[in-house]
Coordinates of C-alpha atoms in Angstrom, one line a residue:
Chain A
X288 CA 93.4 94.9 92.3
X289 CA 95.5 95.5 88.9
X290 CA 93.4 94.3 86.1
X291 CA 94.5 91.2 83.9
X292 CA 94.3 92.6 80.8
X293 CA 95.4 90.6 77.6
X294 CA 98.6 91.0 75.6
X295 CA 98.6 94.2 73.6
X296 CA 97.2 96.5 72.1
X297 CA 94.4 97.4 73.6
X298 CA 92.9 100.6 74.8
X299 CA 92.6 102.5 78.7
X300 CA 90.9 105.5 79.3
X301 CA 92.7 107.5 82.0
X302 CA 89.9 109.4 84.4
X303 CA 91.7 112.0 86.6
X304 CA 89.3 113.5 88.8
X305 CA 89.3 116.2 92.3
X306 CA 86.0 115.9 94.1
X307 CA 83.9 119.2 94.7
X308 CA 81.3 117.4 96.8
X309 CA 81.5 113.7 97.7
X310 CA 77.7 112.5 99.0
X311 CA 75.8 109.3 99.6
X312 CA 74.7 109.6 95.4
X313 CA 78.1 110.0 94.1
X314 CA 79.6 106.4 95.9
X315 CA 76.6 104.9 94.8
X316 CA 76.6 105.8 91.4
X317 CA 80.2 105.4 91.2
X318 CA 79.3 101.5 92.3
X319 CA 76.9 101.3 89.3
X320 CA 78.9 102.9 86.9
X321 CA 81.7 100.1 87.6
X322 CA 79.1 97.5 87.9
X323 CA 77.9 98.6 84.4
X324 CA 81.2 99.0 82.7
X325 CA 81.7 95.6 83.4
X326 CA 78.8 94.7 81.9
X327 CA 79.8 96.6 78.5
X328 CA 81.0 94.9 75.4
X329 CA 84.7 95.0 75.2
X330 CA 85.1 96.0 78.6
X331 CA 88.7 94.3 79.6
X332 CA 89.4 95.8 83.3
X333 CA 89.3 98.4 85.6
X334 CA 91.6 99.9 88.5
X335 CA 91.0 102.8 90.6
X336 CA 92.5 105.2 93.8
X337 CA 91.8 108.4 95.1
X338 CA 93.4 110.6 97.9
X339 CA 93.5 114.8 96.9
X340 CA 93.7 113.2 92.9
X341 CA 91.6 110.1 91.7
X342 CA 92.1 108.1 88.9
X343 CA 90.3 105.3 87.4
X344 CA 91.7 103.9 84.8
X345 CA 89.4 101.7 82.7
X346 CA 91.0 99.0 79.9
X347 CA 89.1 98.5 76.8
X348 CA 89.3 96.2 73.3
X349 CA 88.9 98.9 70.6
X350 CA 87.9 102.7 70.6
X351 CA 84.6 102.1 69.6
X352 CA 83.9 99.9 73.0
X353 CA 85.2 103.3 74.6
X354 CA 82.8 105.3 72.2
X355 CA 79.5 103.0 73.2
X356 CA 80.6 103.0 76.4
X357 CA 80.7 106.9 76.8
X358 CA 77.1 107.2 74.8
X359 CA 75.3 104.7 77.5
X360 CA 72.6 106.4 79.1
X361 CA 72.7 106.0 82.4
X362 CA 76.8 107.1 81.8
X363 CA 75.7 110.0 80.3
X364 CA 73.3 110.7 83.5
X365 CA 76.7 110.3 85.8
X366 CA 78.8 112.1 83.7
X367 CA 76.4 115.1 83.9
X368 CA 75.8 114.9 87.5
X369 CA 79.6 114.3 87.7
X370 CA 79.7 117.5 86.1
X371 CA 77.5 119.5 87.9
X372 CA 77.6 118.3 91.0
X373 CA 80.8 115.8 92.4
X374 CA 83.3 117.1 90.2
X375 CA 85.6 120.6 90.4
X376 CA 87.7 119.4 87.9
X377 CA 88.6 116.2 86.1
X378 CA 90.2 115.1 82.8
X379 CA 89.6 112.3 80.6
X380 CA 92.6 110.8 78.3
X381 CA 91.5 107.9 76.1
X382 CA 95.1 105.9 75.1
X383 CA 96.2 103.0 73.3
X384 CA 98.3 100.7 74.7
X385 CA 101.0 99.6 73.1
X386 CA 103.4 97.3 75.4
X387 CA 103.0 96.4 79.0
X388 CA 105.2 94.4 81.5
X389 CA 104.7 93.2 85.0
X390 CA 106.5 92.0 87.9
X391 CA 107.0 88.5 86.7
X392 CA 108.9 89.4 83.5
Chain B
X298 CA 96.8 117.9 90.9
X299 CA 95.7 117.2 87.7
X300 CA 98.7 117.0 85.3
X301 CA 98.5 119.9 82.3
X302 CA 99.6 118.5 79.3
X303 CA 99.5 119.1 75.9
X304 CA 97.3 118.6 72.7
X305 CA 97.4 114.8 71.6
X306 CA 99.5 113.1 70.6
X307 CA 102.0 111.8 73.8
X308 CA 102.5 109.3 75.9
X309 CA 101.4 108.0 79.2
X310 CA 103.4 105.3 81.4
X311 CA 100.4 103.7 84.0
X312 CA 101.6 102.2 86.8
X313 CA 99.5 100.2 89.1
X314 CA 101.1 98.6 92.4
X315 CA 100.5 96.7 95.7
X316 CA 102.6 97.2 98.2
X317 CA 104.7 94.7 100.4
X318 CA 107.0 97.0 102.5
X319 CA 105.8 100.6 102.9
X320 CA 109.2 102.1 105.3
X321 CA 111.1 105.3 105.0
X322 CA 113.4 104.4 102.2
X323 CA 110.5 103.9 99.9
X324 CA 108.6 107.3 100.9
X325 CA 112.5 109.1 100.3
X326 CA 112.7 107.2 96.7
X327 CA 109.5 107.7 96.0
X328 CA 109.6 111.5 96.6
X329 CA 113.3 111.7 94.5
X330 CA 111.6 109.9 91.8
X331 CA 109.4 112.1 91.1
X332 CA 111.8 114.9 91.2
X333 CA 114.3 112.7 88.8
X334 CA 111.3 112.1 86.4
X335 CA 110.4 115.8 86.5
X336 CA 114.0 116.6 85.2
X337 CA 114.1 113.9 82.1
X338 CA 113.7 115.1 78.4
X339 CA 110.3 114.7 77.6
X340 CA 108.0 115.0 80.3
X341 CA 105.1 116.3 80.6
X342 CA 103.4 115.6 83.8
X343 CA 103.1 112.9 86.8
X344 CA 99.7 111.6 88.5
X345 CA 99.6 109.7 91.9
X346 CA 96.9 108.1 94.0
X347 CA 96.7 105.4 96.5
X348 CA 94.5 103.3 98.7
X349 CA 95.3 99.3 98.5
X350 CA 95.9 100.0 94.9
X351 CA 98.7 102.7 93.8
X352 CA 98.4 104.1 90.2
X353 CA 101.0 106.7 89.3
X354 CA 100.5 107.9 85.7
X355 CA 103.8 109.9 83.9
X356 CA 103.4 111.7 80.3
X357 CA 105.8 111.7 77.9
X358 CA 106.6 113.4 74.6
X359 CA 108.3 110.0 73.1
X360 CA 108.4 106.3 73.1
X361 CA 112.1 106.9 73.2
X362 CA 111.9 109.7 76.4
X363 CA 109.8 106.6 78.5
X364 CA 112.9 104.4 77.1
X365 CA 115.6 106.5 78.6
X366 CA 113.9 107.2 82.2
X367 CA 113.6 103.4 82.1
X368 CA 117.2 102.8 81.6
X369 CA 118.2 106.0 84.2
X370 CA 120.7 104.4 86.3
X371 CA 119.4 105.8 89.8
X372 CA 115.9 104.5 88.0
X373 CA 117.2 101.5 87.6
X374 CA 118.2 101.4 91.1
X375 CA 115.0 102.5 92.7
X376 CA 113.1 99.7 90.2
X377 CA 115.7 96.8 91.7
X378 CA 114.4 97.5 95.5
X379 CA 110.7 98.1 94.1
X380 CA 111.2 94.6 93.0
X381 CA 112.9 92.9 96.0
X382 CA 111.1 94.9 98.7
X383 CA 108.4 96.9 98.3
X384 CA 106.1 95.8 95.7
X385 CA 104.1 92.7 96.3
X386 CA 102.8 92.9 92.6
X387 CA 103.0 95.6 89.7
X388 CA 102.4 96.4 86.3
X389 CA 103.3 98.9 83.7
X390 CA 101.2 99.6 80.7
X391 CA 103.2 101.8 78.1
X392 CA 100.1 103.8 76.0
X393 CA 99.5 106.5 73.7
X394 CA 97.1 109.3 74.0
X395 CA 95.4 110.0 71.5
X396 CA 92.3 112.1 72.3
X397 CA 91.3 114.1 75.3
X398 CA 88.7 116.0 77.0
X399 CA 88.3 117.8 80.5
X400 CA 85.5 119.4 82.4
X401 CA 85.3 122.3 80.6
X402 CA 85.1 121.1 77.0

């Protein structure tokens, strides 16, 4: 679904990722990792699709949310597995958004 | 693929959609989009996935580079019949990058 984020600014990280290997772990972690963002202080939304490419784009209230939020333990267990394991390449792009508009206006 | 930009600061355009009406017309402007984007001053790169949920992220040197691609008159066009056919629901989040990081840094 698009997430209902607030009126601006706030922050999105931009996770572009192409899968190396894609196993029974990697969905499951990938459900927990969303399951725990959620959880996070600041946390605001979160959209994702893959085909070849994936992106997840996450929405955030400040860069220090973002910052906590990267330094989480178990994320930093899934980003190294994500690493060595799931991931050939990926690319992480933390941005501030600074106007957004939608179909109604 | 994984766009190949440059060293922060730019800008991204995130797109997230739901379609309506997926037929030929929106495959063809879809494709020539991309091609029209790829030929404006200032950009940098274009990602695209899609399952229920499409996200299509551009990169941009300027505010005012996003400003004129807007206001491209076959754009325009293409964003009219996005509008009134093929988009049940949209929204476009205008943000600035200003830090990034990739597998292998």
């Amino acid at each position: 679904m698009i997430a209902k984020t607030p009126k601006p600014p706030y922050y999105a990280v931009i996770f572009s990722s192409l899968m190396a290997v894609e196993d029974k772990t990697y969905k499951r972690t990938s459900d927990r990792m969303v399951e725990l963002a959620k959880a996070q202080k600041g946390f605001l939304g979160i959209e994702s699709a893959r085909n070849d490419l994936g992106i997840t784009v996450s929405y955030w209230q400040s860069l220090e949310d973002i910052q906590n939020w990267k330094n989480n333990s178990e994320h930093q267990l899934a980003q190294k597995n994500g690493k060595e394991i799931w991931y050939q390449d990926f690319k992480v792009r933390i941005s501030k958004v600074v106007h957004d508009y939608d179909f109604f206006k």
